[in-house]
PDB file of C-alpha atoms in Angstrom:
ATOM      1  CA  UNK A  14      62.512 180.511  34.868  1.00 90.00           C
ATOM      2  CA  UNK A  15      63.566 181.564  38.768  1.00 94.00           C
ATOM      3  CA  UNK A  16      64.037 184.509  40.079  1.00 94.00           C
ATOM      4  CA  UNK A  17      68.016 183.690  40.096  1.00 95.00           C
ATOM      5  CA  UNK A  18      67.955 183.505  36.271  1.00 96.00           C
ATOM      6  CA  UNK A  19      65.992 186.552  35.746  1.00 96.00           C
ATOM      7  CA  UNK A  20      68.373 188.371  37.574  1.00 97.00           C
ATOM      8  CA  UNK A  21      71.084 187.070  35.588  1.00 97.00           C
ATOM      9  CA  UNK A  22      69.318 187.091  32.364  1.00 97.00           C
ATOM     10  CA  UNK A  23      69.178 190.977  32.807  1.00 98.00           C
ATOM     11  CA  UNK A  24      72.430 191.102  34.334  1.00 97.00           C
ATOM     12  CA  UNK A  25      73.905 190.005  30.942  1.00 97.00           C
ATOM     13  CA  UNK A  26      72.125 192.247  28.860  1.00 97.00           C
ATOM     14  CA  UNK A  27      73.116 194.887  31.210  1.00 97.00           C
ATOM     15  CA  UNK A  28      77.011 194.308  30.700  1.00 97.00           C
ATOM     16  CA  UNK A  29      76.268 194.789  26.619  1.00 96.00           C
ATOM     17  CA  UNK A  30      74.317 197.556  26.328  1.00 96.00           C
ATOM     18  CA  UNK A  31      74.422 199.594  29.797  1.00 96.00           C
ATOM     19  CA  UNK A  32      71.965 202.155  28.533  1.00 94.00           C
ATOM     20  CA  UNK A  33      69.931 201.271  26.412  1.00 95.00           C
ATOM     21  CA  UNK A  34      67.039 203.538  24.638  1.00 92.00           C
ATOM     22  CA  UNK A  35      64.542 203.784  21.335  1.00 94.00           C
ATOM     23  CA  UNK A  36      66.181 203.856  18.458  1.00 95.00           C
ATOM     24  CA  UNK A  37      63.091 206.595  17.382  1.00 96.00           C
ATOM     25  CA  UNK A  38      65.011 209.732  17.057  1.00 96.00           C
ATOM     26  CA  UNK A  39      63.319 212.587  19.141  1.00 97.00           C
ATOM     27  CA  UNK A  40      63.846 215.547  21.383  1.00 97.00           C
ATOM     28  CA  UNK A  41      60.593 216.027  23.178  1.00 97.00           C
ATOM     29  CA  UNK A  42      57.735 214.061  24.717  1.00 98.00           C
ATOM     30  CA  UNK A  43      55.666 215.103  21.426  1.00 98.00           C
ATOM     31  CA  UNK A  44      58.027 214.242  19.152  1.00 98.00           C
ATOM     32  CA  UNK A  45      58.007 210.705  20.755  1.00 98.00           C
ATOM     33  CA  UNK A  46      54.373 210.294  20.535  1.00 98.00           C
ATOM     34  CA  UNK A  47      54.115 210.879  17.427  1.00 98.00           C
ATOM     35  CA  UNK A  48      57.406 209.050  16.398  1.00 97.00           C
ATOM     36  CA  UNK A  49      55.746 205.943  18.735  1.00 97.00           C
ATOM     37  CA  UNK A  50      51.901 206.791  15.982  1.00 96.00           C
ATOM     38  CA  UNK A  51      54.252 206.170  13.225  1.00 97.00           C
ATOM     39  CA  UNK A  52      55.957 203.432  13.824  1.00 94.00           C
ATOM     40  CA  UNK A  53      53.021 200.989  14.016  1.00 89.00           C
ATOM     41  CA  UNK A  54      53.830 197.955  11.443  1.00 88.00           C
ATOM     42  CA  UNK A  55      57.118 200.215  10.385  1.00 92.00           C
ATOM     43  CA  UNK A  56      60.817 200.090  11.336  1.00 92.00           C
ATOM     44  CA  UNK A  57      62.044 202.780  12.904  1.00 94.00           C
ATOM     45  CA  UNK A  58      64.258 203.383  10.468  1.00 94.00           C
ATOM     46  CA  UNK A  59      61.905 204.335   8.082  1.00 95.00           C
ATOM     47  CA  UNK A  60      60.066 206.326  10.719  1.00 97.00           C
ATOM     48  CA  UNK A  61      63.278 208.053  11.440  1.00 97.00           C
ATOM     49  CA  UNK A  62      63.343 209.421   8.236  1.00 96.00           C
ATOM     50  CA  UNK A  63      60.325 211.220   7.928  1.00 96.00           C
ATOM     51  CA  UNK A  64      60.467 212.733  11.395  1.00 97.00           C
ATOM     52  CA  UNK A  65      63.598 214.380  10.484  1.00 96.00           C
ATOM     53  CA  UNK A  66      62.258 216.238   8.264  1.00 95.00           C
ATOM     54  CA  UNK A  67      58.831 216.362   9.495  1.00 97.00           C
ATOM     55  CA  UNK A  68      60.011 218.120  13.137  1.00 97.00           C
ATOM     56  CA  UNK A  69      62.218 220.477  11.522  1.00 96.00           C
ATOM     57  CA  UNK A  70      58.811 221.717  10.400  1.00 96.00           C
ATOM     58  CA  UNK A  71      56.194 220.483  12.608  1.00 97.00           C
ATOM     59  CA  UNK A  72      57.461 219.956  16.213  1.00 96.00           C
ATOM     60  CA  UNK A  73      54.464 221.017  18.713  1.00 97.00           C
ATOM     61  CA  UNK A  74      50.743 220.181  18.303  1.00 98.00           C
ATOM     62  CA  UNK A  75      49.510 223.468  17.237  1.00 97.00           C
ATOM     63  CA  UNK A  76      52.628 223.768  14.119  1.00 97.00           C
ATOM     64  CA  UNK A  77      51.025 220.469  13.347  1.00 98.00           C
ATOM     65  CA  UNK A  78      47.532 221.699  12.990  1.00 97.00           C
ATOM     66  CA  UNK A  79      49.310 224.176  10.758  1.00 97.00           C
ATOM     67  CA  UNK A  80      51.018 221.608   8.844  1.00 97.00           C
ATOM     68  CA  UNK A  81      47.877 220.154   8.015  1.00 95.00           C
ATOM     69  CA  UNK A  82      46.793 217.116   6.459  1.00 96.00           C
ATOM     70  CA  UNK A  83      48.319 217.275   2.933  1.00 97.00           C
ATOM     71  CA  UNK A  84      51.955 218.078   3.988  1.00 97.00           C
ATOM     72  CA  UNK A  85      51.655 215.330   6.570  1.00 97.00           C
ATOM     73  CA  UNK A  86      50.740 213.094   4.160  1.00 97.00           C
ATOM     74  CA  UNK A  87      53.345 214.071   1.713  1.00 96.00           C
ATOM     75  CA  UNK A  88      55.675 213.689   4.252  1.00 96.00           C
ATOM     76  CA  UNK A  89      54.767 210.312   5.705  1.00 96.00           C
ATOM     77  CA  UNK A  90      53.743 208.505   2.755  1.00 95.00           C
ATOM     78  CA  UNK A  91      56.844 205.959   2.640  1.00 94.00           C
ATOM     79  CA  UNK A  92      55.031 204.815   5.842  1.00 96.00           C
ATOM     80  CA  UNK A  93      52.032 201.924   5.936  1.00 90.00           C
ATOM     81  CA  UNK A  94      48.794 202.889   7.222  1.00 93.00           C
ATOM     82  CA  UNK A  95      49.709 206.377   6.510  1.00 95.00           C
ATOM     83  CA  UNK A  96      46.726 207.880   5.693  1.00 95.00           C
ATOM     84  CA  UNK A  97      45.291 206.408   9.238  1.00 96.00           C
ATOM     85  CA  UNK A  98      48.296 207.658  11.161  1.00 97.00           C
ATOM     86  CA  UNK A  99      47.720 211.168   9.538  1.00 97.00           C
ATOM     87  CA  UNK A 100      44.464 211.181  10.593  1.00 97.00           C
ATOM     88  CA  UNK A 101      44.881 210.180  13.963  1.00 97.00           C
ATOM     89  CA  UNK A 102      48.150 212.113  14.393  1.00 98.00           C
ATOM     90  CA  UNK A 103      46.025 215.330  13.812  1.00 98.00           C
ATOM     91  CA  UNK A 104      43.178 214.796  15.928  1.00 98.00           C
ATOM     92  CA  UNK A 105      46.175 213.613  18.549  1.00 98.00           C
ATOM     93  CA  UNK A 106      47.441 217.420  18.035  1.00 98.00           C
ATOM     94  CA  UNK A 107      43.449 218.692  18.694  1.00 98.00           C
ATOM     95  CA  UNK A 108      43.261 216.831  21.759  1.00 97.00           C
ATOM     96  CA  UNK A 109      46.347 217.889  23.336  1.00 98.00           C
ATOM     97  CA  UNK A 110      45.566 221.350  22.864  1.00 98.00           C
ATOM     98  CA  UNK A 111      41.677 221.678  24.318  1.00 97.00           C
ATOM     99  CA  UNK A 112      42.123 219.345  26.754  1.00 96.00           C
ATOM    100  CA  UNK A 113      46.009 219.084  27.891  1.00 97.00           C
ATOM    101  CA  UNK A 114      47.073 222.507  27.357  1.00 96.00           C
ATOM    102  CA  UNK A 115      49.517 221.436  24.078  1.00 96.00           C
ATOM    103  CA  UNK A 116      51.330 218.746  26.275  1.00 97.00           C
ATOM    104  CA  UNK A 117      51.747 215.162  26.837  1.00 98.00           C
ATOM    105  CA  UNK A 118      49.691 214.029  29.391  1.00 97.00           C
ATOM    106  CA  UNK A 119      51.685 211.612  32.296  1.00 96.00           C
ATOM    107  CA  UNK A 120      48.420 209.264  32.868  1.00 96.00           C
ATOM    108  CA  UNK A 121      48.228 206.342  30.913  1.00 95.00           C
ATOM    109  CA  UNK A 122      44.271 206.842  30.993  1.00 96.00           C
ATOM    110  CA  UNK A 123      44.906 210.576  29.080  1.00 97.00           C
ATOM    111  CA  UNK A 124      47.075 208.861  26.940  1.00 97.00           C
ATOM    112  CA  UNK A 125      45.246 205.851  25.480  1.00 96.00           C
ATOM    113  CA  UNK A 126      42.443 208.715  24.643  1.00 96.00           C
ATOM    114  CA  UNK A 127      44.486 210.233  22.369  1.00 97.00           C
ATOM    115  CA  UNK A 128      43.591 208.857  18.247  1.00 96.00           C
ATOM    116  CA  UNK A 129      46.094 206.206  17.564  1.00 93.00           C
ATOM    117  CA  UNK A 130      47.042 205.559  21.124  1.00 96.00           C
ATOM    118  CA  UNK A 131      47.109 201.923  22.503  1.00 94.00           C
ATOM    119  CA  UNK A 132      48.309 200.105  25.838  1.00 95.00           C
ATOM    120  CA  UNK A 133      51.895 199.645  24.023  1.00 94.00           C
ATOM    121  CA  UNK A 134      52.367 203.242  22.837  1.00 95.00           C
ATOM    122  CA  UNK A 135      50.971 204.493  25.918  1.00 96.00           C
ATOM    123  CA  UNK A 136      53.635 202.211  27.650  1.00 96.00           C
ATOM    124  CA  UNK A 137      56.258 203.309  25.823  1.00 96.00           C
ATOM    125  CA  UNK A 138      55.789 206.960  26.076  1.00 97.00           C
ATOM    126  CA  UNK A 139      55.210 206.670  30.398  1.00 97.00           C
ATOM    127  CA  UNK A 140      58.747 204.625  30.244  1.00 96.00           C
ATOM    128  CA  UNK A 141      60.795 206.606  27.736  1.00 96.00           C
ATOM    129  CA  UNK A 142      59.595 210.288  28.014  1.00 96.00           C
ATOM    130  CA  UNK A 143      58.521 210.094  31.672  1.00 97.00           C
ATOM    131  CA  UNK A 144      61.069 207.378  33.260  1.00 94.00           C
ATOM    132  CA  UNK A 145      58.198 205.302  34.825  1.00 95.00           C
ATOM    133  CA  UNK A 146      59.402 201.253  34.722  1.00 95.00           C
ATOM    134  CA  UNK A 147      56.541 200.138  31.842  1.00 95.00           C
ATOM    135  CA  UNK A 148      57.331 197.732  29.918  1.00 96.00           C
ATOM    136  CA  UNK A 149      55.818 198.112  26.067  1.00 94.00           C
ATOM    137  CA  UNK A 150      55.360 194.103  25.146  1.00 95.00           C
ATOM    138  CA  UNK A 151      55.779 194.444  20.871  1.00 93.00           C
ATOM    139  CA  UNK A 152      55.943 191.184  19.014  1.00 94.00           C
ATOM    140  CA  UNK A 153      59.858 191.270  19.526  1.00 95.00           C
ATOM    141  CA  UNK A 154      59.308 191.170  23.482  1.00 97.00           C
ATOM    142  CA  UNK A 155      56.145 188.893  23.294  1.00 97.00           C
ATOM    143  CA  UNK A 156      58.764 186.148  21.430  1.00 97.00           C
ATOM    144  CA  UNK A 157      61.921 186.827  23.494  1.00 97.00           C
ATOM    145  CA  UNK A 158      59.536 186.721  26.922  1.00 98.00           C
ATOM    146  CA  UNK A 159      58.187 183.525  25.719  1.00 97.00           C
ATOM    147  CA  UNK A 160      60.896 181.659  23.681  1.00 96.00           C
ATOM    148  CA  UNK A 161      63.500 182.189  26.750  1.00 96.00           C
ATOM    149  CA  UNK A 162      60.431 181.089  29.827  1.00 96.00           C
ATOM    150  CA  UNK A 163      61.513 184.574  31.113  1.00 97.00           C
ATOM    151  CA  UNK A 164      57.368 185.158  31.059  1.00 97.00           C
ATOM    152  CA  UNK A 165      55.630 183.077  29.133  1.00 96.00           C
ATOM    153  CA  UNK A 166      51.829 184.230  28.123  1.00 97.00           C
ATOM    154  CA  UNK A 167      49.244 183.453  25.283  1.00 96.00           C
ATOM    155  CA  UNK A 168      48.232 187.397  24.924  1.00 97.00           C
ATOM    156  CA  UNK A 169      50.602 190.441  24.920  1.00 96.00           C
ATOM    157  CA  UNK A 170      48.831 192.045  28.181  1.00 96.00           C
ATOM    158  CA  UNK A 171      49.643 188.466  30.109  1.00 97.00           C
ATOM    159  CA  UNK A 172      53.236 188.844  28.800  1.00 97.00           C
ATOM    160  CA  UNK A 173      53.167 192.434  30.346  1.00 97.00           C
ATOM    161  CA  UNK A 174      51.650 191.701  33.481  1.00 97.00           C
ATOM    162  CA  UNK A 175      54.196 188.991  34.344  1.00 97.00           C
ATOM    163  CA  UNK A 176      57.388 190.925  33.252  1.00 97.00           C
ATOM    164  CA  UNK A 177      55.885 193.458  35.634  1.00 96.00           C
ATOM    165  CA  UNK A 178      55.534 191.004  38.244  1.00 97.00           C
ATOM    166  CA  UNK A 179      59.206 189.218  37.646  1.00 97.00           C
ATOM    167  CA  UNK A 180      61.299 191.857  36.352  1.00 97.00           C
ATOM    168  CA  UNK A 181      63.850 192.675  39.168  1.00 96.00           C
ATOM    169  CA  UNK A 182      63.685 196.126  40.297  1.00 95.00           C
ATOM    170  CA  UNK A 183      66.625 197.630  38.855  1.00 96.00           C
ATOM    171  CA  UNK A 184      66.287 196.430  35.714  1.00 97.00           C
ATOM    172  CA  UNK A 185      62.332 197.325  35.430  1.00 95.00           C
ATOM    173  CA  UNK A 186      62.488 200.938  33.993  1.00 95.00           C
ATOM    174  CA  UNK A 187      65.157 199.506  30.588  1.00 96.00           C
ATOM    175  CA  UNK A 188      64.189 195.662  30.594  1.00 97.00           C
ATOM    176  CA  UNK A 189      61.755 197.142  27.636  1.00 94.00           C
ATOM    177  CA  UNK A 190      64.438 198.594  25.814  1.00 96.00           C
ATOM    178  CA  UNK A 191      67.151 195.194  26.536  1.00 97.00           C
ATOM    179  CA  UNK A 192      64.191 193.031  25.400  1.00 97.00           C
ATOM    180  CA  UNK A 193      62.962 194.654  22.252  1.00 96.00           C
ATOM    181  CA  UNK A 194      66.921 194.562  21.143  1.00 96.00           C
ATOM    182  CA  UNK A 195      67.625 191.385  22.148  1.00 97.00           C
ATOM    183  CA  UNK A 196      64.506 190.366  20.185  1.00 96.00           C
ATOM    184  CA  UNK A 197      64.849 192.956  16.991  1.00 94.00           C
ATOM    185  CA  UNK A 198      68.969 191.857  16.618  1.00 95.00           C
ATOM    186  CA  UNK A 199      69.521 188.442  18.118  1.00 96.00           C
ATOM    187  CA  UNK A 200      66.521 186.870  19.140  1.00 97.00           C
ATOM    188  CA  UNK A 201      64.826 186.704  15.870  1.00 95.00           C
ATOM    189  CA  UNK A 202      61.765 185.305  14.432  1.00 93.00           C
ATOM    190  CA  UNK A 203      62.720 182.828  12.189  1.00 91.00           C
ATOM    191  CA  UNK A 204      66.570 181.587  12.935  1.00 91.00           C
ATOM    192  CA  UNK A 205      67.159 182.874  16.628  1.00 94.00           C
ATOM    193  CA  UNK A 206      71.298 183.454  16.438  1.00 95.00           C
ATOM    194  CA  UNK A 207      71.796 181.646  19.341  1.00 95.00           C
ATOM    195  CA  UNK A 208      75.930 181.328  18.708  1.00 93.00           C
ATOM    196  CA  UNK A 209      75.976 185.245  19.314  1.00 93.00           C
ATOM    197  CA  UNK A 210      73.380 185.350  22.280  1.00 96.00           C
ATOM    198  CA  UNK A 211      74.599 186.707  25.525  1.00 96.00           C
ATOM    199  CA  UNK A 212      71.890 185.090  27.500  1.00 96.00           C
ATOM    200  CA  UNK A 213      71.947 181.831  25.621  1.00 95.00           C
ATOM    201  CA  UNK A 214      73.509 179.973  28.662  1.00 94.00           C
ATOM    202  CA  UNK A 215      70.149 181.278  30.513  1.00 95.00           C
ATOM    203  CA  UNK A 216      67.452 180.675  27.928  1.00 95.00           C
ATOM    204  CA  UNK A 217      65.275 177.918  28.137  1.00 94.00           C
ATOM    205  CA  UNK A 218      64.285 177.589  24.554  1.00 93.00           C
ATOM    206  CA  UNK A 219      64.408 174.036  23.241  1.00 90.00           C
ATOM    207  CA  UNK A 220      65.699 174.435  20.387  1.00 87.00           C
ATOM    208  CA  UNK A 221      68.615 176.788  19.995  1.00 82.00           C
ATOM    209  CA  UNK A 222      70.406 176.885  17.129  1.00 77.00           C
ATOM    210  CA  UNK A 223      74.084 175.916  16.563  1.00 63.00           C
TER     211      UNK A 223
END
């Protein structure tokens, strides 16, 4: 794909969804993280869920520690992997206090320290809590990047490193957020609605559907 489509590939997905954002509910750069722990192989909607309830009792690192393990479990059992996320969610919280003074650090190094932190969630954290123009490449973004030629790549960190590189500059800090979307709504795994796509005149997938 040229430059000329890019540009107009994110120019469409601009004029739908102007600002677009994480459909994790949260008010703070903790609550985020740990939203961003949860999520892994759930839908935010289930995530969502729990955090509501969860924050309204355990919304800083140290009311966490207080929390402690069993209510965290209790509350986040509906979500897989739960008894790893609790885990690393509290150690998260024991890190952030000795060694960031209860906040989230801004360095993507600090970040993929923390228990349960990878290159994606560290990504999405510098992009959505800090406004730096990351792009988080989830299996939605790793299709959409690949089945449209906007970046094709074999691994997720290829994918990443060429949407850095191709992404125009003033779409760079939401083309996460228009991509993840696209691919989560329209774009989809198994019968791509290509009738309803707004870039469809762009893509370069093969075989669109009718």
């Amino acid at each position: 794909m040229n430059s000329a489509k890019r540009h107009a590939l994110f120019a469409c997905l601009r004029s739908v969804n102007p600002h677009p954002t994480t459909e994790l509910e949260y008010r703070t750069p903790f609550e985020l993280l740990i939203a961003v722990i949860l999520s892994a192989q759930a839908t935010d909607k289930r995530v969502n869920l729990a955090t509501r309830e969860l924050f309204a009792r355990a919304n800083t690192p140290q009311k966490m520690l207080e929390f402690g393990e069993a209510a965290l479990l209790e509350s986040i059992k509906s979500i897989g992997l739960y008894k790893t996320k609790a885990k690393n969610i509290l150690a998260t919280c024991a890190l952030l206090i000795d060694q960031h003074q209860g906040e989230v650090p801004r360095i993507r190094e600090q970040l993929e320290k923390l228990p349960g932190v990878g290159r994606k969630t560290a990504n999405v954290i510098l992009n959505t809590a800090f406004g730096e123009p990351t792009i988080a490449v989830d299996t939605h973004i790793f299709r959409v990047a690949n089945r449209t030629g906007l970046a094709r790549g074999k691994t997720v960190l290829e994918v990443e490193l060429k949407l850095l590189k191709v992404v125009p500059k003033e779409f760079k800090h939401d083309a996460h957020h228009w991509l993840i979307l696209h691919g989560r709504y329209v774009c989809k795994a198994r019968k791509p609605e290509c009738k309803r796509c707004v870039i469809c005149h762009l893509c370069e997938f093969k075989e669109k559907t009718a």
